[in-house]
Amino acid sequence: MDRNLSLITPTGRLTLGNYLGALRRFVAAQDDSSPYACFFGLSDLHALTTPQDPDVLRATIAEMATLFLAAGLDPARATLFRQSQVPAHRDLAYLLECTAYTGELNRMIQFKEKGRGVPSTRVSLYTYPALMAADILLYRPSVVPVGDDQRQHVELTRDLAIRFNHTYGPVFVVPEVRTPASGARVMDLQEPARKMSKSIENDSGVIRLLDPPDVVRRRVARAVTDSDTGPDAVRPDRDAKPGVTNLLDILDACGGSADGITTYGALKSAVTEAVVATLEPVQKRYAELAADPAYVASVFADGSARAREVTASVLADATAAMGL
Ligand code: AQP
């Protein structure tokens, strides 16, 4: 059975981008796969590669876990887990660090970017690709679908797996990298050249999954467009009209239509309505689930136990192959 694995890092409260680009796809994948072929997790260890307030992190993890369920993930079909509750992730990450070269990690674009302008970066940000390689290799997927920004990390995962297998024997499945046609990439409403991100400091261009309708309305109303007032101003053009294109993409992804819309005001009203309608059922279910945090915790505890079972033999094989 081929496995489908995806993680989200609790570095901030989930956004509309995370929903349309990740969570909603997870639900579709779960529904299209055989039971338990899908593993969806909170990569809470990755969150520690940048400074986090422990209380905020705890709250973010709890909210995100609840939102996984509120979005429609079903513990009877998919395994929902926390990376930190499956110690094989960090154990295998160490073994992989012992096969990776500093030259390889030095080349990682994400490390260079996240470290830029920051007075000091954590060692774990530097070794992050080894943990990500462990995240993948432990589940033996044959294909890893990733966005462009993560492609380099999966290429490194392949290099490490190939080197390990060559040096110590065939322990790992070497996954293929697949970059799906970009599709739902939601951009920041204030800076449409950058993606909507959950950890950005000034989040005035971000819609959170739990934002009430009036916040959605305000943020969409203030979204950056352009000064085009022509009869065909409402049209997609990623280079010349990034803000308008983003609004059209969001409208489409949320099931709305721009047919007959000719002004930015009308476009923004339609986007607000479509986004509010998309978020409403998730928020309703969230409110029910949030009243029972013990249930949510038990789902992730059970899923983590299953993930521990599934990953144990891969870790044991890798450990033994290295002579320990
Ligand atoms: N704006 C977006 N549009 C579509 N998909 C998005 N994803 C994130 N932002 C958008 C998808 O959500 C998942 C989250 O993965 P992650 O937690 O590893 O973080 P990320 O990709 O770096 O996303 P963020 O929200 O921008 O986090 P921070 O701010 O912590 O870096 C992925 O599947 C991603 O494609």
mmCIF file of N, CA and C in Angstrom, residues 195-283:
data_model
loop_
_atom_site.group_PDB
_atom_site.id
_atom_site.type_symbol
_atom_site.label_atom_id
_atom_site.label_comp_id
_atom_site.label_asym_id
_atom_site.label_seq_id
_atom_site.Cartn_x
_atom_site.Cartn_y
_atom_site.Cartn_z
ATOM 1 N N LYS A 195 3.466 34.649 -0.670
ATOM 2 C CA LYS A 195 2.337 33.777 -0.320
ATOM 3 C C LYS A 195 1.788 34.150 1.049
ATOM 4 N N MET A 196 0.513 33.880 1.238
ATOM 5 C CA MET A 196 -0.102 34.097 2.539
ATOM 6 C C MET A 196 0.546 33.111 3.510
ATOM 7 N N SER A 197 1.096 33.648 4.604
ATOM 8 C CA SER A 197 1.907 32.800 5.476
ATOM 9 C C SER A 197 1.428 32.895 6.914
ATOM 10 N N LYS A 198 1.418 31.758 7.608
ATOM 11 C CA LYS A 198 0.868 31.757 8.972
ATOM 12 C C LYS A 198 1.786 32.404 9.990
ATOM 13 N N SER A 199 3.100 32.540 9.667
ATOM 14 C CA SER A 199 4.011 33.043 10.696
ATOM 15 C C SER A 199 4.452 34.489 10.466
ATOM 16 N N ILE A 200 3.869 35.148 9.474
ATOM 17 C CA ILE A 200 4.296 36.520 9.175
ATOM 18 C C ILE A 200 3.914 37.457 10.330
ATOM 19 N N GLU A 201 4.814 38.397 10.641
ATOM 20 C CA GLU A 201 4.584 39.272 11.800
ATOM 21 C C GLU A 201 3.409 40.228 11.573
ATOM 22 N N ASN A 202 3.464 40.983 10.467
ATOM 23 C CA ASN A 202 2.342 41.869 10.152
ATOM 24 C C ASN A 202 1.333 41.075 9.327
ATOM 25 N N ASP A 203 0.248 40.632 9.991
ATOM 26 C CA ASP A 203 -0.649 39.707 9.294
ATOM 27 C C ASP A 203 -1.906 40.392 8.753
ATOM 28 N N SER A 204 -1.776 41.682 8.404
ATOM 29 C CA SER A 204 -2.977 42.377 7.918
ATOM 30 C C SER A 204 -3.436 41.858 6.550
ATOM 31 N N GLY A 205 -2.562 41.126 5.862
ATOM 32 C CA GLY A 205 -2.953 40.560 4.567
ATOM 33 C C GLY A 205 -3.268 39.074 4.654
ATOM 34 N N VAL A 206 -3.497 38.599 5.895
ATOM 35 C CA VAL A 206 -3.709 37.165 6.118
ATOM 36 C C VAL A 206 -5.138 36.924 6.593
ATOM 37 N N ILE A 207 -5.778 35.882 6.081
ATOM 38 C CA ILE A 207 -7.071 35.433 6.620
ATOM 39 C C ILE A 207 -6.820 34.129 7.355
ATOM 40 N N ARG A 208 -7.138 34.135 8.646
ATOM 41 C CA ARG A 208 -6.996 32.902 9.440
ATOM 42 C C ARG A 208 -8.264 32.081 9.285
ATOM 43 N N LEU A 209 -8.094 30.781 9.437
ATOM 44 C CA LEU A 209 -9.236 29.867 9.283
ATOM 45 C C LEU A 209 -10.349 30.156 10.291
ATOM 46 N N LEU A 210 -9.982 30.696 11.438
ATOM 47 C CA LEU A 210 -10.995 30.949 12.460
ATOM 48 C C LEU A 210 -11.407 32.415 12.530
ATOM 49 N N ASP A 211 -11.013 33.207 11.539
ATOM 50 C CA ASP A 211 -11.427 34.617 11.542
ATOM 51 C C ASP A 211 -12.945 34.719 11.366
ATOM 52 N N PRO A 212 -13.613 35.536 12.206
ATOM 53 C CA PRO A 212 -15.057 35.723 12.033
ATOM 54 C C PRO A 212 -15.343 36.530 10.765
ATOM 55 N N PRO A 213 -16.610 36.478 10.291
ATOM 56 C CA PRO A 213 -16.957 37.127 9.018
ATOM 57 C C PRO A 213 -16.562 38.600 8.948
ATOM 58 N N ASP A 214 -16.682 39.347 10.049
ATOM 59 C CA ASP A 214 -16.361 40.781 9.939
ATOM 60 C C ASP A 214 -14.869 41.005 9.714
ATOM 61 N N VAL A 215 -14.029 40.124 10.265
ATOM 62 C CA VAL A 215 -12.578 40.253 10.019
ATOM 63 C C VAL A 215 -12.283 39.908 8.558
ATOM 64 N N VAL A 216 -12.918 38.846 8.069
ATOM 65 C CA VAL A 216 -12.717 38.476 6.656
ATOM 66 C C VAL A 216 -13.116 39.654 5.767
ATOM 67 N N ARG A 217 -14.271 40.240 6.071
ATOM 68 C CA ARG A 217 -14.786 41.344 5.249
ATOM 69 C C ARG A 217 -13.786 42.503 5.241
ATOM 70 N N ARG A 218 -13.275 42.848 6.425
ATOM 71 C CA ARG A 218 -12.339 43.979 6.532
ATOM 72 C C ARG A 218 -11.058 43.699 5.755
ATOM 73 N N ARG A 219 -10.537 42.500 5.926
ATOM 74 C CA ARG A 219 -9.250 42.190 5.279
ATOM 75 C C ARG A 219 -9.396 42.150 3.754
ATOM 76 N N VAL A 220 -10.505 41.593 3.299
ATOM 77 C CA VAL A 220 -10.713 41.540 1.842
ATOM 78 C C VAL A 220 -10.950 42.957 1.314
ATOM 79 N N ALA A 221 -11.715 43.753 2.077
ATOM 80 C CA ALA A 221 -12.003 45.124 1.628
ATOM 81 C C ALA A 221 -10.717 45.931 1.479
ATOM 82 N N ARG A 222 -9.729 45.633 2.327
ATOM 83 C CA ARG A 222 -8.469 46.392 2.260
ATOM 84 C C ARG A 222 -7.428 45.740 1.359
ATOM 85 N N ALA A 223 -7.796 44.657 0.707
ATOM 86 C CA ALA A 223 -6.825 43.949 -0.142
ATOM 87 C C ALA A 223 -6.294 44.888 -1.225
ATOM 88 N N VAL A 224 -5.014 44.770 -1.504
ATOM 89 C CA VAL A 224 -4.383 45.596 -2.527
ATOM 90 C C VAL A 224 -4.876 45.164 -3.907
ATOM 91 N N THR A 225 -5.304 46.134 -4.718
ATOM 92 C CA THR A 225 -5.653 45.819 -6.114
ATOM 93 C C THR A 225 -4.750 46.668 -7.014
ATOM 94 N N ASP A 226 -5.321 47.529 -7.846
ATOM 95 C CA ASP A 226 -4.534 48.447 -8.670
ATOM 96 C C ASP A 226 -5.447 49.582 -9.098
ATOM 97 N N SER A 227 -4.914 50.518 -9.905
ATOM 98 C CA SER A 227 -5.717 51.709 -10.208
ATOM 99 C C SER A 227 -6.436 51.597 -11.549
ATOM 100 N N ASP A 228 -6.442 50.409 -12.106
ATOM 101 C CA ASP A 228 -7.130 50.155 -13.372
ATOM 102 C C ASP A 228 -8.642 50.337 -13.177
ATOM 103 N N THR A 229 -9.267 51.215 -13.969
ATOM 104 C CA THR A 229 -10.723 51.392 -13.833
ATOM 105 C C THR A 229 -11.443 51.051 -15.136
ATOM 106 N N GLY A 230 -10.706 50.435 -16.047
ATOM 107 C CA GLY A 230 -11.282 50.099 -17.353
ATOM 108 C C GLY A 230 -12.393 49.066 -17.226
ATOM 109 N N PRO A 231 -13.148 48.860 -18.323
ATOM 110 C CA PRO A 231 -14.276 47.925 -18.279
ATOM 111 C C PRO A 231 -13.838 46.474 -18.034
ATOM 112 N N ASP A 232 -12.560 46.159 -18.384
ATOM 113 C CA ASP A 232 -12.103 44.784 -18.153
ATOM 114 C C ASP A 232 -11.061 44.726 -17.025
ATOM 115 N N ALA A 233 -11.225 45.635 -16.048
ATOM 116 C CA ALA A 233 -10.257 45.682 -14.933
ATOM 117 C C ALA A 233 -10.236 44.373 -14.145
ATOM 118 N N VAL A 234 -11.403 43.740 -14.039
ATOM 119 C CA VAL A 234 -11.482 42.495 -13.269
ATOM 120 C C VAL A 234 -11.097 41.325 -14.171
ATOM 121 N N ARG A 235 -9.788 41.096 -14.287
ATOM 122 C CA ARG A 235 -9.319 39.973 -15.116
ATOM 123 C C ARG A 235 -8.001 39.445 -14.534
ATOM 124 N N PRO A 236 -7.734 38.179 -14.724
ATOM 125 C CA PRO A 236 -6.487 37.643 -14.181
ATOM 126 C C PRO A 236 -5.289 38.045 -15.034
ATOM 127 N N ASP A 237 -4.237 38.471 -14.372
ATOM 128 C CA ASP A 237 -2.961 38.770 -15.032
ATOM 129 C C ASP A 237 -1.924 38.771 -13.913
ATOM 130 N N ARG A 238 -1.274 37.619 -13.760
ATOM 131 C CA ARG A 238 -0.419 37.412 -12.585
ATOM 132 C C ARG A 238 0.699 38.457 -12.484
ATOM 133 N N ASP A 239 1.235 38.910 -13.619
ATOM 134 C CA ASP A 239 2.343 39.863 -13.562
ATOM 135 C C ASP A 239 1.852 41.291 -13.371
ATOM 136 N N ALA A 240 0.862 41.692 -14.174
ATOM 137 C CA ALA A 240 0.435 43.090 -14.145
ATOM 138 C C ALA A 240 -0.597 43.362 -13.050
ATOM 139 N N LYS A 241 -1.365 42.339 -12.638
ATOM 140 C CA LYS A 241 -2.446 42.566 -11.679
ATOM 141 C C LYS A 241 -2.445 41.458 -10.611
ATOM 142 N N PRO A 242 -1.362 41.386 -9.833
ATOM 143 C CA PRO A 242 -1.248 40.261 -8.887
ATOM 144 C C PRO A 242 -2.326 40.260 -7.809
ATOM 145 N N GLY A 243 -2.724 41.454 -7.334
ATOM 146 C CA GLY A 243 -3.735 41.509 -6.277
ATOM 147 C C GLY A 243 -5.090 41.037 -6.782
ATOM 148 N N VAL A 244 -5.495 41.525 -7.948
ATOM 149 C CA VAL A 244 -6.790 41.145 -8.531
ATOM 150 C C VAL A 244 -6.781 39.652 -8.876
ATOM 151 N N THR A 245 -5.668 39.186 -9.412
ATOM 152 C CA THR A 245 -5.568 37.763 -9.774
ATOM 153 C C THR A 245 -5.721 36.885 -8.534
ATOM 154 N N ASN A 246 -5.098 37.320 -7.448
ATOM 155 C CA ASN A 246 -5.210 36.560 -6.202
ATOM 156 C C ASN A 246 -6.664 36.495 -5.729
ATOM 157 N N LEU A 247 -7.351 37.627 -5.796
ATOM 158 C CA LEU A 247 -8.764 37.641 -5.375
ATOM 159 C C LEU A 247 -9.593 36.718 -6.274
ATOM 160 N N LEU A 248 -9.296 36.735 -7.572
ATOM 161 C CA LEU A 248 -10.041 35.857 -8.494
ATOM 162 C C LEU A 248 -9.748 34.386 -8.179
ATOM 163 N N ASP A 249 -8.489 34.100 -7.867
ATOM 164 C CA ASP A 249 -8.127 32.710 -7.517
ATOM 165 C C ASP A 249 -8.840 32.254 -6.250
ATOM 166 N N ILE A 250 -8.872 33.149 -5.256
ATOM 167 C CA ILE A 250 -9.537 32.798 -3.996
ATOM 168 C C ILE A 250 -11.024 32.570 -4.246
ATOM 169 N N LEU A 251 -11.610 33.468 -5.045
ATOM 170 C CA LEU A 251 -13.040 33.341 -5.353
ATOM 171 C C LEU A 251 -13.320 31.990 -5.998
ATOM 172 N N ASP A 252 -12.482 31.638 -6.962
ATOM 173 C CA ASP A 252 -12.674 30.371 -7.674
ATOM 174 C C ASP A 252 -12.484 29.183 -6.720
ATOM 175 N N ALA A 253 -11.427 29.243 -5.916
ATOM 176 C CA ALA A 253 -11.139 28.120 -5.002
ATOM 177 C C ALA A 253 -12.235 27.962 -3.958
ATOM 178 N N CYS A 254 -12.930 29.050 -3.653
ATOM 179 C CA CYS A 254 -14.006 28.976 -2.659
ATOM 180 C C CYS A 254 -15.374 28.777 -3.317
ATOM 181 N N GLY A 255 -15.365 28.423 -4.590
ATOM 182 C CA GLY A 255 -16.616 28.036 -5.253
ATOM 183 C C GLY A 255 -17.437 29.201 -5.784
ATOM 184 N N GLY A 256 -16.876 30.418 -5.792
ATOM 185 C CA GLY A 256 -17.609 31.570 -6.316
ATOM 186 C C GLY A 256 -17.319 31.780 -7.794
ATOM 187 N N SER A 257 -17.978 32.776 -8.375
ATOM 188 C CA SER A 257 -17.763 33.060 -9.790
ATOM 189 C C SER A 257 -17.678 34.572 -10.003
ATOM 190 N N ALA A 258 -16.789 34.973 -10.917
ATOM 191 C CA ALA A 258 -16.627 36.403 -11.208
ATOM 192 C C ALA A 258 -17.435 36.817 -12.435
ATOM 193 N N ASP A 259 -18.270 35.910 -12.919
ATOM 194 C CA ASP A 259 -19.073 36.242 -14.104
ATOM 195 C C ASP A 259 -19.907 37.495 -13.847
ATOM 196 N N GLY A 260 -19.810 38.447 -14.741
ATOM 197 C CA GLY A 260 -20.617 39.665 -14.636
ATOM 198 C C GLY A 260 -20.049 40.692 -13.674
ATOM 199 N N ILE A 261 -18.955 40.405 -13.007
ATOM 200 C CA ILE A 261 -18.381 41.378 -12.059
ATOM 201 C C ILE A 261 -17.422 42.299 -12.807
ATOM 202 N N THR A 262 -17.628 43.608 -12.668
ATOM 203 C CA THR A 262 -16.789 44.554 -13.405
ATOM 204 C C THR A 262 -16.048 45.535 -12.498
ATOM 205 N N THR A 263 -16.387 45.577 -11.211
ATOM 206 C CA THR A 263 -15.696 46.533 -10.328
ATOM 207 C C THR A 263 -15.004 45.786 -9.193
ATOM 208 N N TYR A 264 -13.978 46.440 -8.649
ATOM 209 C CA TYR A 264 -13.236 45.818 -7.551
ATOM 210 C C TYR A 264 -14.109 45.690 -6.300
ATOM 211 N N GLY A 265 -15.005 46.666 -6.116
ATOM 212 C CA GLY A 265 -15.902 46.610 -4.955
ATOM 213 C C GLY A 265 -16.772 45.354 -5.015
ATOM 214 N N ALA A 266 -17.327 45.102 -6.203
ATOM 215 C CA ALA A 266 -18.189 43.914 -6.358
ATOM 216 C C ALA A 266 -17.369 42.639 -6.229
ATOM 217 N N LEU A 267 -16.151 42.680 -6.752
ATOM 218 C CA LEU A 267 -15.284 41.503 -6.642
ATOM 219 C C LEU A 267 -15.017 41.195 -5.171
ATOM 220 N N LYS A 268 -14.702 42.231 -4.409
ATOM 221 C CA LYS A 268 -14.379 42.025 -2.997
ATOM 222 C C LYS A 268 -15.591 41.504 -2.220
ATOM 223 N N SER A 269 -16.785 41.988 -2.559
ATOM 224 C CA SER A 269 -17.994 41.476 -1.890
ATOM 225 C C SER A 269 -18.167 39.991 -2.190
ATOM 226 N N ALA A 270 -17.954 39.624 -3.463
ATOM 227 C CA ALA A 270 -18.123 38.221 -3.852
ATOM 228 C C ALA A 270 -17.085 37.343 -3.147
ATOM 229 N N VAL A 271 -15.846 37.851 -3.057
ATOM 230 C CA VAL A 271 -14.784 37.074 -2.393
ATOM 231 C C VAL A 271 -15.134 36.884 -0.917
ATOM 232 N N THR A 272 -15.568 37.970 -0.286
ATOM 233 C CA THR A 272 -15.926 37.872 1.143
ATOM 234 C C THR A 272 -17.002 36.810 1.339
ATOM 235 N N GLU A 273 -18.025 36.894 0.527
ATOM 236 C CA GLU A 273 -19.140 35.951 0.671
ATOM 237 C C GLU A 273 -18.665 34.508 0.483
ATOM 238 N N ALA A 274 -17.845 34.283 -0.532
ATOM 239 C CA ALA A 274 -17.385 32.919 -0.825
ATOM 240 C C ALA A 274 -16.472 32.404 0.292
ATOM 241 N N VAL A 275 -15.590 33.274 0.789
ATOM 242 C CA VAL A 275 -14.666 32.837 1.849
ATOM 243 C C VAL A 275 -15.450 32.543 3.130
ATOM 244 N N VAL A 276 -16.356 33.436 3.484
ATOM 245 C CA VAL A 276 -17.152 33.231 4.708
ATOM 246 C C VAL A 276 -17.926 31.916 4.606
ATOM 247 N N ALA A 277 -18.494 31.653 3.422
ATOM 248 C CA ALA A 277 -19.272 30.416 3.251
ATOM 249 C C ALA A 277 -18.369 29.183 3.327
ATOM 250 N N THR A 278 -17.129 29.325 2.870
ATOM 251 C CA THR A 278 -16.191 28.190 2.921
ATOM 252 C C THR A 278 -15.752 27.922 4.357
ATOM 253 N N LEU A 279 -15.525 28.999 5.100
ATOM 254 C CA LEU A 279 -15.010 28.826 6.471
ATOM 255 C C LEU A 279 -16.101 28.423 7.459
ATOM 256 N N GLU A 280 -17.328 28.799 7.149
ATOM 257 C CA GLU A 280 -18.397 28.613 8.137
ATOM 258 C C GLU A 280 -18.536 27.170 8.669
ATOM 259 N N PRO A 281 -18.626 26.167 7.787
ATOM 260 C CA PRO A 281 -18.785 24.806 8.329
ATOM 261 C C PRO A 281 -17.575 24.350 9.143
ATOM 262 N N VAL A 282 -16.393 24.796 8.736
ATOM 263 C CA VAL A 282 -15.184 24.413 9.484
ATOM 264 C C VAL A 282 -15.228 25.055 10.878
ATOM 265 N N GLN A 283 -15.633 26.318 10.914
ATOM 266 C CA GLN A 283 -15.683 27.033 12.196
ATOM 267 C C GLN A 283 -16.754 26.435 13.112
#
